[in-house]
Amino acid sequence: MTSPSFRSPPEPAMLPKDSPFHAGEQALQARVGVRDRLAQFGRKAIRDFMPDQHRALFAALPFVVVGALDGRRRPWASVLFGSPGFMSSPDPRTLRVAARPGYGDPIAVGLVPGAPVGLLGIQLETRRRNRMNGTVTETDDAGFVVRVDQSFGNCPQYIQARTPAFVAEPCAVVSPRPVRAERAVLSAGAAALASRADTFFIATASPAAGGGDPAEGVDVSHRGGKPGFVRVTEDAGRTVLTSPDFRGNSFFNTLGNLAVNPRAGVVFVDFAAGGLLSLTGEAEVVWDGPELAAFVGAERLVRFRVAEGVWIENAVPLRWSAPEPAPQVAATGSWDDARRPIAAADATKESG
Protein backbone atom coordinates (compact mmCIF):
# COMPACT_ATOMS: atom_id res chain seq x y z
CA MET A 1 0.00 0.00 0.00
CA THR A 2 1.11 3.54 -0.75
CA SER A 3 1.88 5.75 2.21
CA PRO A 4 -0.31 8.87 2.28
CA SER A 5 1.28 12.30 2.30
CA PHE A 6 0.05 14.91 4.74
CA ARG A 7 0.70 18.53 5.32
CA SER A 8 2.86 19.53 8.28
CA PRO A 9 0.71 19.78 11.42
CA PRO A 10 -0.18 23.26 12.64
CA GLU A 11 0.90 24.45 16.04
CA PRO A 12 -1.34 23.40 18.96
CA ALA A 13 -4.37 25.61 19.36
CA MET A 14 -7.38 25.79 21.64
CA LEU A 15 -10.54 24.08 20.46
CA PRO A 16 -13.18 26.29 18.80
CA LYS A 17 -14.92 28.43 21.38
CA ASP A 18 -18.43 27.85 20.00
CA SER A 19 -18.31 24.04 19.76
CA PRO A 20 -15.69 21.28 19.55
CA PHE A 21 -17.96 19.34 17.18
CA HIS A 22 -17.84 19.46 13.40
CA ALA A 23 -20.86 19.85 11.10
CA GLY A 24 -21.61 16.13 10.86
CA GLU A 25 -21.61 15.64 14.62
CA GLN A 26 -23.73 18.74 15.15
CA ALA A 27 -26.28 17.63 12.53
CA LEU A 28 -26.86 14.33 14.32
CA GLN A 29 -26.98 16.02 17.72
CA ALA A 30 -29.63 18.38 16.33
CA ARG A 31 -31.59 15.41 14.96
CA VAL A 32 -31.96 13.95 18.47
CA GLY A 33 -32.41 17.33 20.16
CA VAL A 34 -29.17 17.65 22.14
CA ARG A 35 -27.06 20.01 20.03
CA ASP A 36 -27.36 23.11 22.22
CA ARG A 37 -26.75 21.21 25.45
CA LEU A 38 -23.72 19.40 24.07
CA ALA A 39 -22.17 22.55 22.62
CA GLN A 40 -21.77 23.80 26.18
CA PHE A 41 -20.86 20.46 27.72
CA GLY A 42 -18.47 19.57 24.90
CA ARG A 43 -16.28 22.60 25.60
CA LYS A 44 -15.63 21.18 29.07
CA ALA A 45 -15.46 17.47 28.20
CA ILE A 46 -13.30 17.64 25.07
CA ARG A 47 -9.88 19.13 25.66
CA ASP A 48 -6.82 19.87 23.53
CA PHE A 49 -4.62 18.24 26.17
CA MET A 50 -4.63 14.98 28.16
CA PRO A 51 -5.65 15.22 31.83
CA ASP A 52 -3.28 13.47 34.21
CA GLN A 53 -5.66 10.54 34.75
CA HIS A 54 -5.80 9.94 30.99
CA ARG A 55 -2.01 10.08 30.75
CA ALA A 56 -1.75 7.57 33.58
CA LEU A 57 -4.24 5.19 31.96
CA PHE A 58 -2.40 5.09 28.63
CA ALA A 59 0.87 4.44 30.46
CA ALA A 60 -0.65 1.46 32.30
CA LEU A 61 -2.03 -0.33 29.23
CA PRO A 62 -0.53 -3.32 27.37
CA PHE A 63 -2.30 -2.38 24.12
CA VAL A 64 -3.94 0.54 22.34
CA VAL A 65 -6.50 0.66 19.54
CA VAL A 66 -5.43 2.88 16.64
CA GLY A 67 -7.24 4.37 13.66
CA ALA A 68 -5.37 5.78 10.65
CA LEU A 69 -5.71 6.31 6.90
CA ASP A 70 -4.09 4.47 4.00
CA GLY A 71 -2.85 5.99 0.75
CA ARG A 72 -6.41 6.14 -0.60
CA ARG A 73 -7.64 7.99 2.49
CA ARG A 74 -9.51 4.92 3.71
CA PRO A 75 -9.71 4.42 7.48
CA TRP A 76 -8.31 1.26 9.06
CA ALA A 77 -8.44 0.19 12.70
CA SER A 78 -5.85 -1.97 14.41
CA VAL A 79 -4.23 -2.75 17.76
CA LEU A 80 -0.66 -2.07 18.91
CA PHE A 81 0.99 -3.82 21.85
CA GLY A 82 3.74 -3.34 24.41
CA SER A 83 4.61 -3.94 28.02
CA PRO A 84 2.85 -1.40 30.27
CA GLY A 85 4.79 1.83 29.94
CA PHE A 86 5.24 1.49 26.17
CA MET A 87 3.04 4.59 25.95
CA SER A 88 4.17 7.69 27.81
CA SER A 89 3.14 11.31 27.98
CA PRO A 90 6.06 13.68 28.62
CA ASP A 91 3.63 16.58 28.69
CA PRO A 92 -0.18 16.92 28.49
CA ARG A 93 -0.14 17.60 24.73
CA THR A 94 2.13 14.73 23.72
CA LEU A 95 1.85 10.94 23.65
CA ARG A 96 4.78 8.70 22.72
CA VAL A 97 3.95 5.19 21.49
CA ALA A 98 6.90 2.79 21.53
CA ALA A 99 5.33 0.24 19.20
CA ARG A 100 4.97 -0.33 15.49
CA PRO A 101 2.23 -2.18 13.59
CA GLY A 102 2.71 -5.92 13.34
CA TYR A 103 3.64 -7.92 10.26
CA GLY A 104 1.10 -7.47 7.46
CA ASP A 105 -0.90 -4.75 9.25
CA PRO A 106 -2.30 -2.25 6.70
CA ILE A 107 -2.35 0.54 9.27
CA ALA A 108 1.43 0.89 9.01
CA VAL A 109 1.28 3.18 5.97
CA GLY A 110 -0.87 5.69 7.85
CA LEU A 111 1.51 6.34 10.73
CA VAL A 112 3.68 9.03 9.14
CA PRO A 113 4.50 12.61 10.18
CA GLY A 114 1.58 14.95 9.56
CA ALA A 115 -1.00 12.15 9.51
CA PRO A 116 -4.18 12.29 11.57
CA VAL A 117 -4.59 9.42 14.00
CA GLY A 118 -7.16 8.26 16.52
CA LEU A 119 -6.27 6.32 19.67
CA LEU A 120 -8.49 4.51 22.13
CA GLY A 121 -6.98 3.60 25.46
CA ILE A 122 -9.27 0.92 26.88
CA GLN A 123 -8.70 -1.19 29.98
CA LEU A 124 -11.14 -4.01 29.43
CA GLU A 125 -10.84 -5.53 32.91
CA THR A 126 -11.93 -2.25 34.57
CA ARG A 127 -14.04 -0.96 31.66
CA ARG A 128 -12.14 2.34 31.65
CA ARG A 129 -11.62 4.03 28.30
CA ASN A 130 -10.28 7.34 27.05
CA ARG A 131 -10.03 8.61 23.50
CA MET A 132 -7.36 10.82 22.02
CA ASN A 133 -7.37 12.15 18.48
CA GLY A 134 -4.28 13.88 17.21
CA THR A 135 -1.55 14.23 14.63
CA VAL A 136 1.62 12.19 14.19
CA THR A 137 4.56 14.55 14.59
CA GLU A 138 7.51 12.17 14.29
CA THR A 139 8.35 8.52 13.77
CA ASP A 140 11.35 6.25 14.22
CA ASP A 141 12.12 2.54 14.34
CA ALA A 142 10.72 2.31 17.87
CA GLY A 143 7.36 3.96 17.26
CA PHE A 144 5.80 7.38 16.83
CA VAL A 145 4.80 10.56 18.64
CA VAL A 146 1.31 12.09 18.59
CA ARG A 147 0.37 15.68 19.27
CA VAL A 148 -2.96 15.85 21.10
CA ASP A 149 -5.80 17.58 19.27
CA GLN A 150 -8.78 16.20 21.21
CA SER A 151 -8.88 14.21 24.44
CA PHE A 152 -12.00 12.98 26.20
CA GLY A 153 -13.31 10.16 28.35
CA ASN A 154 -16.07 7.67 27.63
CA CYS A 155 -18.44 5.83 29.95
CA PRO A 156 -17.98 2.09 30.66
CA GLN A 157 -21.19 0.98 28.96
CA TYR A 158 -21.26 -2.19 26.81
CA ILE A 159 -17.64 -3.12 27.56
CA GLN A 160 -17.19 -6.84 28.26
CA ALA A 161 -14.67 -7.18 31.11
CA ARG A 162 -11.63 -9.30 30.20
CA THR A 163 -8.25 -9.63 31.89
CA PRO A 164 -5.22 -9.80 29.55
CA ALA A 165 -2.02 -11.82 29.87
CA PHE A 166 0.99 -11.89 27.56
CA VAL A 167 1.74 -15.23 25.86
CA ALA A 168 4.63 -13.84 23.75
CA GLU A 169 6.96 -10.88 23.70
CA PRO A 170 5.21 -7.79 22.26
CA CYS A 171 8.00 -7.25 19.71
CA ALA A 172 7.35 -10.74 18.28
CA VAL A 173 4.32 -9.49 16.34
CA VAL A 174 6.59 -7.82 13.76
CA SER A 175 7.97 -11.22 12.69
CA PRO A 176 6.54 -12.86 9.54
CA ARG A 177 3.35 -14.77 10.18
CA PRO A 178 0.42 -16.03 8.06
CA VAL A 179 -1.50 -13.14 6.49
CA ARG A 180 -4.58 -13.76 4.39
CA ALA A 181 -6.12 -11.12 2.16
CA GLU A 182 -9.85 -10.71 2.66
CA ARG A 183 -11.96 -9.63 -0.29
CA ALA A 184 -15.35 -7.95 -0.50
CA VAL A 185 -16.92 -11.29 0.38
CA LEU A 186 -15.32 -12.49 3.60
CA SER A 187 -13.85 -15.94 3.99
CA ALA A 188 -15.78 -18.41 6.14
CA GLY A 189 -13.34 -18.00 9.04
CA ALA A 190 -13.48 -14.20 8.99
CA ALA A 191 -17.28 -14.19 8.75
CA ALA A 192 -17.48 -16.62 11.67
CA LEU A 193 -15.29 -14.42 13.88
CA ALA A 194 -17.42 -11.35 13.15
CA SER A 195 -20.69 -13.21 13.66
CA ARG A 196 -19.78 -14.50 17.13
CA ALA A 197 -18.05 -11.31 18.35
CA ASP A 198 -19.20 -9.34 21.39
CA THR A 199 -16.72 -6.50 20.70
CA PHE A 200 -15.23 -4.64 17.76
CA PHE A 201 -13.60 -1.28 17.11
CA ILE A 202 -14.45 1.18 14.33
CA ALA A 203 -12.31 3.94 12.80
CA THR A 204 -13.82 6.89 10.96
CA ALA A 205 -12.57 10.21 9.58
CA SER A 206 -13.98 13.67 9.07
CA PRO A 207 -12.97 15.50 5.88
CA ALA A 208 -11.15 18.79 6.02
CA ALA A 209 -13.14 22.00 5.74
CA GLY A 210 -13.92 22.71 2.13
CA GLY A 211 -14.15 19.04 1.19
CA GLY A 212 -10.48 18.52 0.37
CA ASP A 213 -8.85 15.12 0.43
CA PRO A 214 -6.73 15.50 3.58
CA ALA A 215 -8.64 14.42 6.67
CA GLU A 216 -9.44 16.86 9.43
CA GLY A 217 -9.28 14.11 12.01
CA VAL A 218 -9.48 10.38 12.63
CA ASP A 219 -11.39 8.75 15.46
CA VAL A 220 -11.58 5.16 16.71
CA SER A 221 -14.21 3.85 19.10
CA HIS A 222 -15.48 0.73 20.84
CA ARG A 223 -18.66 -1.19 20.08
CA GLY A 224 -20.00 -3.98 22.28
CA GLY A 225 -23.06 -6.17 22.71
CA LYS A 226 -24.15 -9.74 23.24
CA PRO A 227 -22.19 -12.38 21.31
CA GLY A 228 -23.66 -12.31 17.83
CA PHE A 229 -24.67 -8.64 17.92
CA VAL A 230 -22.98 -8.24 14.51
CA ARG A 231 -25.13 -9.76 11.78
CA VAL A 232 -23.19 -11.02 8.76
CA THR A 233 -25.01 -11.09 5.42
CA GLU A 234 -24.14 -10.74 1.75
CA ASP A 235 -25.55 -8.20 -0.72
CA ALA A 236 -24.54 -7.42 -4.29
CA GLY A 237 -21.30 -9.35 -4.02
CA ARG A 238 -20.14 -7.81 -0.73
CA THR A 239 -20.28 -8.90 2.89
CA VAL A 240 -22.42 -6.59 5.02
CA LEU A 241 -21.94 -6.27 8.78
CA THR A 242 -24.94 -4.79 10.61
CA SER A 243 -24.72 -3.86 14.30
CA PRO A 244 -27.01 -2.03 16.74
CA ASP A 245 -26.06 1.38 18.02
CA PHE A 246 -27.10 1.72 21.65
CA ARG A 247 -27.58 4.79 23.84
CA GLY A 248 -24.28 6.58 24.47
CA ASN A 249 -22.95 10.05 25.24
CA SER A 250 -24.70 11.58 22.20
CA PHE A 251 -21.45 13.16 21.01
CA PHE A 252 -21.88 11.20 17.75
CA ASN A 253 -18.16 11.22 17.02
CA THR A 254 -18.36 8.02 14.97
CA LEU A 255 -21.76 8.54 13.39
CA GLY A 256 -21.08 12.24 12.82
CA ASN A 257 -17.99 11.32 10.84
CA LEU A 258 -20.04 8.83 8.80
CA ALA A 259 -22.58 11.58 8.07
CA VAL A 260 -19.91 13.49 6.13
CA ASN A 261 -17.57 10.66 5.10
CA PRO A 262 -18.97 7.10 4.76
CA ARG A 263 -15.55 5.42 4.67
CA ALA A 264 -14.75 3.37 7.76
CA GLY A 265 -12.51 0.62 9.08
CA VAL A 266 -13.32 -2.08 11.63
CA VAL A 267 -11.15 -4.53 13.54
CA PHE A 268 -12.11 -7.72 15.35
CA VAL A 269 -9.77 -9.36 17.85
CA ASP A 270 -9.91 -13.10 18.45
CA PHE A 271 -9.44 -12.79 22.21
CA ALA A 272 -8.97 -16.54 22.66
CA ALA A 273 -6.66 -17.43 19.77
CA GLY A 274 -4.86 -14.16 18.96
CA GLY A 275 -5.98 -13.53 15.40
CA LEU A 276 -6.74 -10.05 14.06
CA LEU A 277 -9.32 -9.25 11.38
CA SER A 278 -8.99 -5.71 9.98
CA LEU A 279 -11.41 -4.48 7.30
CA THR A 280 -12.04 -1.28 5.38
CA GLY A 281 -15.19 -0.27 3.54
CA GLU A 282 -18.15 2.09 3.75
CA ALA A 283 -20.75 2.46 6.48
CA GLU A 284 -24.18 4.03 6.78
CA VAL A 285 -26.49 4.77 9.68
CA VAL A 286 -29.99 3.26 9.62
CA TRP A 287 -32.47 5.46 11.49
CA ASP A 288 -35.72 3.57 10.98
CA GLY A 289 -37.28 0.43 9.52
CA PRO A 290 -38.35 -3.03 10.72
CA GLU A 291 -34.83 -4.24 11.51
CA LEU A 292 -34.23 -1.35 13.89
CA ALA A 293 -37.69 -1.57 15.42
CA ALA A 294 -37.23 -5.29 16.13
CA PHE A 295 -33.84 -5.01 17.86
CA VAL A 296 -34.48 -4.24 21.54
CA GLY A 297 -32.35 -1.40 22.87
CA ALA A 298 -31.04 -0.25 19.49
CA GLU A 299 -31.48 3.45 18.75
CA ARG A 300 -29.92 3.11 15.30
CA LEU A 301 -28.13 0.50 13.22
CA VAL A 302 -24.73 0.79 11.56
CA ARG A 303 -24.40 -1.10 8.28
CA PHE A 304 -20.81 -1.67 7.12
CA ARG A 305 -20.06 -2.93 3.60
CA VAL A 306 -16.70 -4.64 3.26
CA ALA A 307 -14.29 -3.51 0.53
CA GLU A 308 -11.23 -5.53 1.55
CA GLY A 309 -9.18 -6.50 4.56
CA VAL A 310 -6.62 -8.81 6.11
CA TRP A 311 -6.68 -11.71 8.52
CA ILE A 312 -3.42 -12.01 10.49
CA GLU A 313 -2.78 -15.16 12.50
CA ASN A 314 -1.08 -14.81 15.88
CA ALA A 315 -1.10 -11.04 15.49
CA VAL A 316 -1.94 -10.53 19.16
CA PRO A 317 0.64 -11.45 21.86
CA LEU A 318 -2.10 -11.29 24.51
CA ARG A 319 -4.85 -13.67 25.53
CA TRP A 320 -7.82 -12.62 27.62
CA SER A 321 -9.92 -14.31 30.26
CA ALA A 322 -13.51 -15.32 29.56
CA PRO A 323 -15.64 -12.18 29.34
CA GLU A 324 -17.83 -10.84 32.09
CA PRO A 325 -20.76 -9.32 30.18
CA ALA A 326 -21.38 -5.62 30.56
CA PRO A 327 -24.47 -5.05 32.73
CA GLN A 328 -26.17 -3.06 29.98
CA VAL A 329 -26.29 -5.90 27.45
CA ALA A 330 -28.91 -7.83 29.47
CA ALA A 331 -31.52 -5.27 28.42
CA THR A 332 -30.67 -5.51 24.72
CA GLY A 333 -31.99 -7.84 22.06
CA SER A 334 -30.37 -10.11 19.53
CA TRP A 335 -30.65 -10.79 15.82
CA ASP A 336 -32.31 -14.12 16.62
CA ASP A 337 -34.99 -12.31 18.63
CA ALA A 338 -35.37 -9.67 15.92
CA ARG A 339 -35.70 -12.17 13.09
CA ARG A 340 -39.23 -13.27 14.04
CA PRO A 341 -40.95 -9.84 13.96
CA ILE A 342 -39.02 -8.91 10.81
CA ALA A 343 -40.21 -12.12 9.10
CA ALA A 344 -43.76 -11.48 10.30
CA ALA A 345 -43.68 -7.93 8.89
CA ASP A 346 -42.37 -9.21 5.57
CA ALA A 347 -45.11 -11.83 5.44
CA THR A 348 -47.76 -9.19 6.11
CA LYS A 349 -46.42 -7.06 3.24
CA GLU A 350 -46.48 -10.01 0.86
CA SER A 351 -50.04 -10.99 1.78
CA GLY A 352 -51.18 -7.40 1.41
Coordinates of C-alpha atoms in Angstrom, one line a residue:
M1 CA 0.0 0.0 0.0
T2 CA 1.1 3.5 -0.7
S3 CA 1.9 5.8 2.2
P4 CA -0.3 8.9 2.3
S5 CA 1.3 12.3 2.3
F6 CA 0.0 14.9 4.7
R7 CA 0.7 18.5 5.3
S8 CA 2.9 19.5 8.3
P9 CA 0.7 19.8 11.4
P10 CA -0.2 23.3 12.6
E11 CA 0.9 24.4 16.0
P12 CA -1.3 23.4 19.0
A13 CA -4.4 25.6 19.4
M14 CA -7.4 25.8 21.6
L15 CA -10.5 24.1 20.5
P16 CA -13.2 26.3 18.8
K17 CA -14.9 28.4 21.4
D18 CA -18.4 27.8 20.0
S19 CA -18.3 24.0 19.8
P20 CA -15.7 21.3 19.5
F21 CA -18.0 19.3 17.2
H22 CA -17.8 19.5 13.4
A23 CA -20.9 19.8 11.1
G24 CA -21.6 16.1 10.9
E25 CA -21.6 15.6 14.6
Q26 CA -23.7 18.7 15.1
A27 CA -26.3 17.6 12.5
L28 CA -26.9 14.3 14.3
Q29 CA -27.0 16.0 17.7
A30 CA -29.6 18.4 16.3
R31 CA -31.6 15.4 15.0
V32 CA -32.0 13.9 18.5
G33 CA -32.4 17.3 20.2
V34 CA -29.2 17.6 22.1
R35 CA -27.1 20.0 20.0
D36 CA -27.4 23.1 22.2
R37 CA -26.8 21.2 25.4
L38 CA -23.7 19.4 24.1
A39 CA -22.2 22.6 22.6
Q40 CA -21.8 23.8 26.2
F41 CA -20.9 20.5 27.7
G42 CA -18.5 19.6 24.9
R43 CA -16.3 22.6 25.6
K44 CA -15.6 21.2 29.1
A45 CA -15.5 17.5 28.2
I46 CA -13.3 17.6 25.1
R47 CA -9.9 19.1 25.7
D48 CA -6.8 19.9 23.5
F49 CA -4.6 18.2 26.2
M50 CA -4.6 15.0 28.2
P51 CA -5.7 15.2 31.8
D52 CA -3.3 13.5 34.2
Q53 CA -5.7 10.5 34.7
H54 CA -5.8 9.9 31.0
R55 CA -2.0 10.1 30.7
A56 CA -1.8 7.6 33.6
L57 CA -4.2 5.2 32.0
F58 CA -2.4 5.1 28.6
A59 CA 0.9 4.4 30.5
A60 CA -0.7 1.5 32.3
L61 CA -2.0 -0.3 29.2
P62 CA -0.5 -3.3 27.4
F63 CA -2.3 -2.4 24.1
V64 CA -3.9 0.5 22.3
V65 CA -6.5 0.7 19.5
V66 CA -5.4 2.9 16.6
G67 CA -7.2 4.4 13.7
A68 CA -5.4 5.8 10.7
L69 CA -5.7 6.3 6.9
D70 CA -4.1 4.5 4.0
G71 CA -2.8 6.0 0.8
R72 CA -6.4 6.1 -0.6
R73 CA -7.6 8.0 2.5
R74 CA -9.5 4.9 3.7
P75 CA -9.7 4.4 7.5
W76 CA -8.3 1.3 9.1
A77 CA -8.4 0.2 12.7
S78 CA -5.9 -2.0 14.4
V79 CA -4.2 -2.8 17.8
L80 CA -0.7 -2.1 18.9
F81 CA 1.0 -3.8 21.9
G82 CA 3.7 -3.3 24.4
S83 CA 4.6 -3.9 28.0
P84 CA 2.9 -1.4 30.3
G85 CA 4.8 1.8 29.9
F86 CA 5.2 1.5 26.2
M87 CA 3.0 4.6 26.0
S88 CA 4.2 7.7 27.8
S89 CA 3.1 11.3 28.0
P90 CA 6.1 13.7 28.6
D91 CA 3.6 16.6 28.7
P92 CA -0.2 16.9 28.5
R93 CA -0.1 17.6 24.7
T94 CA 2.1 14.7 23.7
L95 CA 1.8 10.9 23.7
R96 CA 4.8 8.7 22.7
V97 CA 4.0 5.2 21.5
A98 CA 6.9 2.8 21.5
A99 CA 5.3 0.2 19.2
R100 CA 5.0 -0.3 15.5
P101 CA 2.2 -2.2 13.6
G102 CA 2.7 -5.9 13.3
Y103 CA 3.6 -7.9 10.3
G104 CA 1.1 -7.5 7.5
D105 CA -0.9 -4.8 9.2
P106 CA -2.3 -2.3 6.7
I107 CA -2.4 0.5 9.3
A108 CA 1.4 0.9 9.0
V109 CA 1.3 3.2 6.0
G110 CA -0.9 5.7 7.8
L111 CA 1.5 6.3 10.7
V112 CA 3.7 9.0 9.1
P113 CA 4.5 12.6 10.2
G114 CA 1.6 15.0 9.6
A115 CA -1.0 12.2 9.5
P116 CA -4.2 12.3 11.6
V117 CA -4.6 9.4 14.0
G118 CA -7.2 8.3 16.5
L119 CA -6.3 6.3 19.7
L120 CA -8.5 4.5 22.1
G121 CA -7.0 3.6 25.5
I122 CA -9.3 0.9 26.9
Q123 CA -8.7 -1.2 30.0
L124 CA -11.1 -4.0 29.4
E125 CA -10.8 -5.5 32.9
T126 CA -11.9 -2.3 34.6
R127 CA -14.0 -1.0 31.7
R128 CA -12.1 2.3 31.7
R129 CA -11.6 4.0 28.3
N130 CA -10.3 7.3 27.0
R131 CA -10.0 8.6 23.5
M132 CA -7.4 10.8 22.0
N133 CA -7.4 12.1 18.5
G134 CA -4.3 13.9 17.2
T135 CA -1.6 14.2 14.6
V136 CA 1.6 12.2 14.2
T137 CA 4.6 14.6 14.6
E138 CA 7.5 12.2 14.3
T139 CA 8.3 8.5 13.8
D140 CA 11.3 6.2 14.2
D141 CA 12.1 2.5 14.3
A142 CA 10.7 2.3 17.9
G143 CA 7.4 4.0 17.3
F144 CA 5.8 7.4 16.8
V145 CA 4.8 10.6 18.6
V146 CA 1.3 12.1 18.6
R147 CA 0.4 15.7 19.3
V148 CA -3.0 15.8 21.1
D149 CA -5.8 17.6 19.3
Q150 CA -8.8 16.2 21.2
S151 CA -8.9 14.2 24.4
F152 CA -12.0 13.0 26.2
G153 CA -13.3 10.2 28.4
N154 CA -16.1 7.7 27.6
C155 CA -18.4 5.8 30.0
P156 CA -18.0 2.1 30.7
Q157 CA -21.2 1.0 29.0
Y158 CA -21.3 -2.2 26.8
I159 CA -17.6 -3.1 27.6
Q160 CA -17.2 -6.8 28.3
A161 CA -14.7 -7.2 31.1
R162 CA -11.6 -9.3 30.2
T163 CA -8.3 -9.6 31.9
P164 CA -5.2 -9.8 29.5
A165 CA -2.0 -11.8 29.9
F166 CA 1.0 -11.9 27.6
V167 CA 1.7 -15.2 25.9
A168 CA 4.6 -13.8 23.8
E169 CA 7.0 -10.9 23.7
P170 CA 5.2 -7.8 22.3
C171 CA 8.0 -7.3 19.7
A172 CA 7.4 -10.7 18.3
V173 CA 4.3 -9.5 16.3
V174 CA 6.6 -7.8 13.8
S175 CA 8.0 -11.2 12.7
P176 CA 6.5 -12.9 9.5
R177 CA 3.4 -14.8 10.2
P178 CA 0.4 -16.0 8.1
V179 CA -1.5 -13.1 6.5
R180 CA -4.6 -13.8 4.4
A181 CA -6.1 -11.1 2.2
E182 CA -9.9 -10.7 2.7
R183 CA -12.0 -9.6 -0.3
A184 CA -15.3 -7.9 -0.5
V185 CA -16.9 -11.3 0.4
L186 CA -15.3 -12.5 3.6
S187 CA -13.9 -15.9 4.0
A188 CA -15.8 -18.4 6.1
G189 CA -13.3 -18.0 9.0
A190 CA -13.5 -14.2 9.0
A191 CA -17.3 -14.2 8.8
A192 CA -17.5 -16.6 11.7
L193 CA -15.3 -14.4 13.9
A194 CA -17.4 -11.3 13.1
S195 CA -20.7 -13.2 13.7
R196 CA -19.8 -14.5 17.1
A197 CA -18.1 -11.3 18.4
D198 CA -19.2 -9.3 21.4
T199 CA -16.7 -6.5 20.7
F200 CA -15.2 -4.6 17.8
F201 CA -13.6 -1.3 17.1
I202 CA -14.5 1.2 14.3
A203 CA -12.3 3.9 12.8
T204 CA -13.8 6.9 11.0
A205 CA -12.6 10.2 9.6
S206 CA -14.0 13.7 9.1
P207 CA -13.0 15.5 5.9
A208 CA -11.1 18.8 6.0
A209 CA -13.1 22.0 5.7
G210 CA -13.9 22.7 2.1
G211 CA -14.1 19.0 1.2
G212 CA -10.5 18.5 0.4
D213 CA -8.8 15.1 0.4
P214 CA -6.7 15.5 3.6
A215 CA -8.6 14.4 6.7
E216 CA -9.4 16.9 9.4
G217 CA -9.3 14.1 12.0
V218 CA -9.5 10.4 12.6
D219 CA -11.4 8.8 15.5
V220 CA -11.6 5.2 16.7
S221 CA -14.2 3.9 19.1
H222 CA -15.5 0.7 20.8
R223 CA -18.7 -1.2 20.1
G224 CA -20.0 -4.0 22.3
G225 CA -23.1 -6.2 22.7
K226 CA -24.1 -9.7 23.2
P227 CA -22.2 -12.4 21.3
G228 CA -23.7 -12.3 17.8
F229 CA -24.7 -8.6 17.9
V230 CA -23.0 -8.2 14.5
R231 CA -25.1 -9.8 11.8
V232 CA -23.2 -11.0 8.8
T233 CA -25.0 -11.1 5.4
E234 CA -24.1 -10.7 1.7
D235 CA -25.6 -8.2 -0.7
A236 CA -24.5 -7.4 -4.3
G237 CA -21.3 -9.4 -4.0
R238 CA -20.1 -7.8 -0.7
T239 CA -20.3 -8.9 2.9
V240 CA -22.4 -6.6 5.0
L241 CA -21.9 -6.3 8.8
T242 CA -24.9 -4.8 10.6
S243 CA -24.7 -3.9 14.3
P244 CA -27.0 -2.0 16.7
D245 CA -26.1 1.4 18.0
F246 CA -27.1 1.7 21.7
R247 CA -27.6 4.8 23.8
G248 CA -24.3 6.6 24.5
N249 CA -23.0 10.0 25.2
S250 CA -24.7 11.6 22.2
F251 CA -21.5 13.2 21.0
F252 CA -21.9 11.2 17.8
N253 CA -18.2 11.2 17.0
T254 CA -18.4 8.0 15.0
L255 CA -21.8 8.5 13.4
G256 CA -21.1 12.2 12.8
N257 CA -18.0 11.3 10.8
L258 CA -20.0 8.8 8.8
A259 CA -22.6 11.6 8.1
V260 CA -19.9 13.5 6.1
N261 CA -17.6 10.7 5.1
P262 CA -19.0 7.1 4.8
R263 CA -15.6 5.4 4.7
A264 CA -14.8 3.4 7.8
G265 CA -12.5 0.6 9.1
V266 CA -13.3 -2.1 11.6
V267 CA -11.2 -4.5 13.5
F268 CA -12.1 -7.7 15.3
V269 CA -9.8 -9.4 17.9
D270 CA -9.9 -13.1 18.5
F271 CA -9.4 -12.8 22.2
A272 CA -9.0 -16.5 22.7
A273 CA -6.7 -17.4 19.8
G274 CA -4.9 -14.2 19.0
G275 CA -6.0 -13.5 15.4
L276 CA -6.7 -10.1 14.1
L277 CA -9.3 -9.2 11.4
S278 CA -9.0 -5.7 10.0
L279 CA -11.4 -4.5 7.3
T280 CA -12.0 -1.3 5.4
G281 CA -15.2 -0.3 3.5
E282 CA -18.2 2.1 3.8
A283 CA -20.8 2.5 6.5
E284 CA -24.2 4.0 6.8
V285 CA -26.5 4.8 9.7
V286 CA -30.0 3.3 9.6
W287 CA -32.5 5.5 11.5
D288 CA -35.7 3.6 11.0
G289 CA -37.3 0.4 9.5
P290 CA -38.3 -3.0 10.7
E291 CA -34.8 -4.2 11.5
L292 CA -34.2 -1.3 13.9
A293 CA -37.7 -1.6 15.4
A294 CA -37.2 -5.3 16.1
F295 CA -33.8 -5.0 17.9
V296 CA -34.5 -4.2 21.5
G297 CA -32.4 -1.4 22.9
A298 CA -31.0 -0.2 19.5
E299 CA -31.5 3.4 18.7
R300 CA -29.9 3.1 15.3
L301 CA -28.1 0.5 13.2
V302 CA -24.7 0.8 11.6
R303 CA -24.4 -1.1 8.3
F304 CA -20.8 -1.7 7.1
R305 CA -20.1 -2.9 3.6
V306 CA -16.7 -4.6 3.3
A307 CA -14.3 -3.5 0.5
E308 CA -11.2 -5.5 1.6
G309 CA -9.2 -6.5 4.6
V310 CA -6.6 -8.8 6.1
W311 CA -6.7 -11.7 8.5
I312 CA -3.4 -12.0 10.5
E313 CA -2.8 -15.2 12.5
N314 CA -1.1 -14.8 15.9
A315 CA -1.1 -11.0 15.5
V316 CA -1.9 -10.5 19.2
P317 CA 0.6 -11.4 21.9
L318 CA -2.1 -11.3 24.5
R319 CA -4.8 -13.7 25.5
W320 CA -7.8 -12.6 27.6
S321 CA -9.9 -14.3 30.3
A322 CA -13.5 -15.3 29.6
P323 CA -15.6 -12.2 29.3
E324 CA -17.8 -10.8 32.1
P325 CA -20.8 -9.3 30.2
A326 CA -21.4 -5.6 30.6
P327 CA -24.5 -5.1 32.7
Q328 CA -26.2 -3.1 30.0
V329 CA -26.3 -5.9 27.4
A330 CA -28.9 -7.8 29.5
A331 CA -31.5 -5.3 28.4
T332 CA -30.7 -5.5 24.7
G333 CA -32.0 -7.8 22.1
S334 CA -30.4 -10.1 19.5
W335 CA -30.7 -10.8 15.8
D336 CA -32.3 -14.1 16.6
D337 CA -35.0 -12.3 18.6
A338 CA -35.4 -9.7 15.9
R339 CA -35.7 -12.2 13.1
R340 CA -39.2 -13.3 14.0
P341 CA -41.0 -9.8 14.0
I342 CA -39.0 -8.9 10.8
A343 CA -40.2 -12.1 9.1
A344 CA -43.8 -11.5 10.3
A345 CA -43.7 -7.9 8.9
D346 CA -42.4 -9.2 5.6
A347 CA -45.1 -11.8 5.4
T348 CA -47.8 -9.2 6.1
K349 CA -46.4 -7.1 3.2
E350 CA -46.5 -10.0 0.9
S351 CA -50.0 -11.0 1.8
G352 CA -51.2 -7.4 1.4

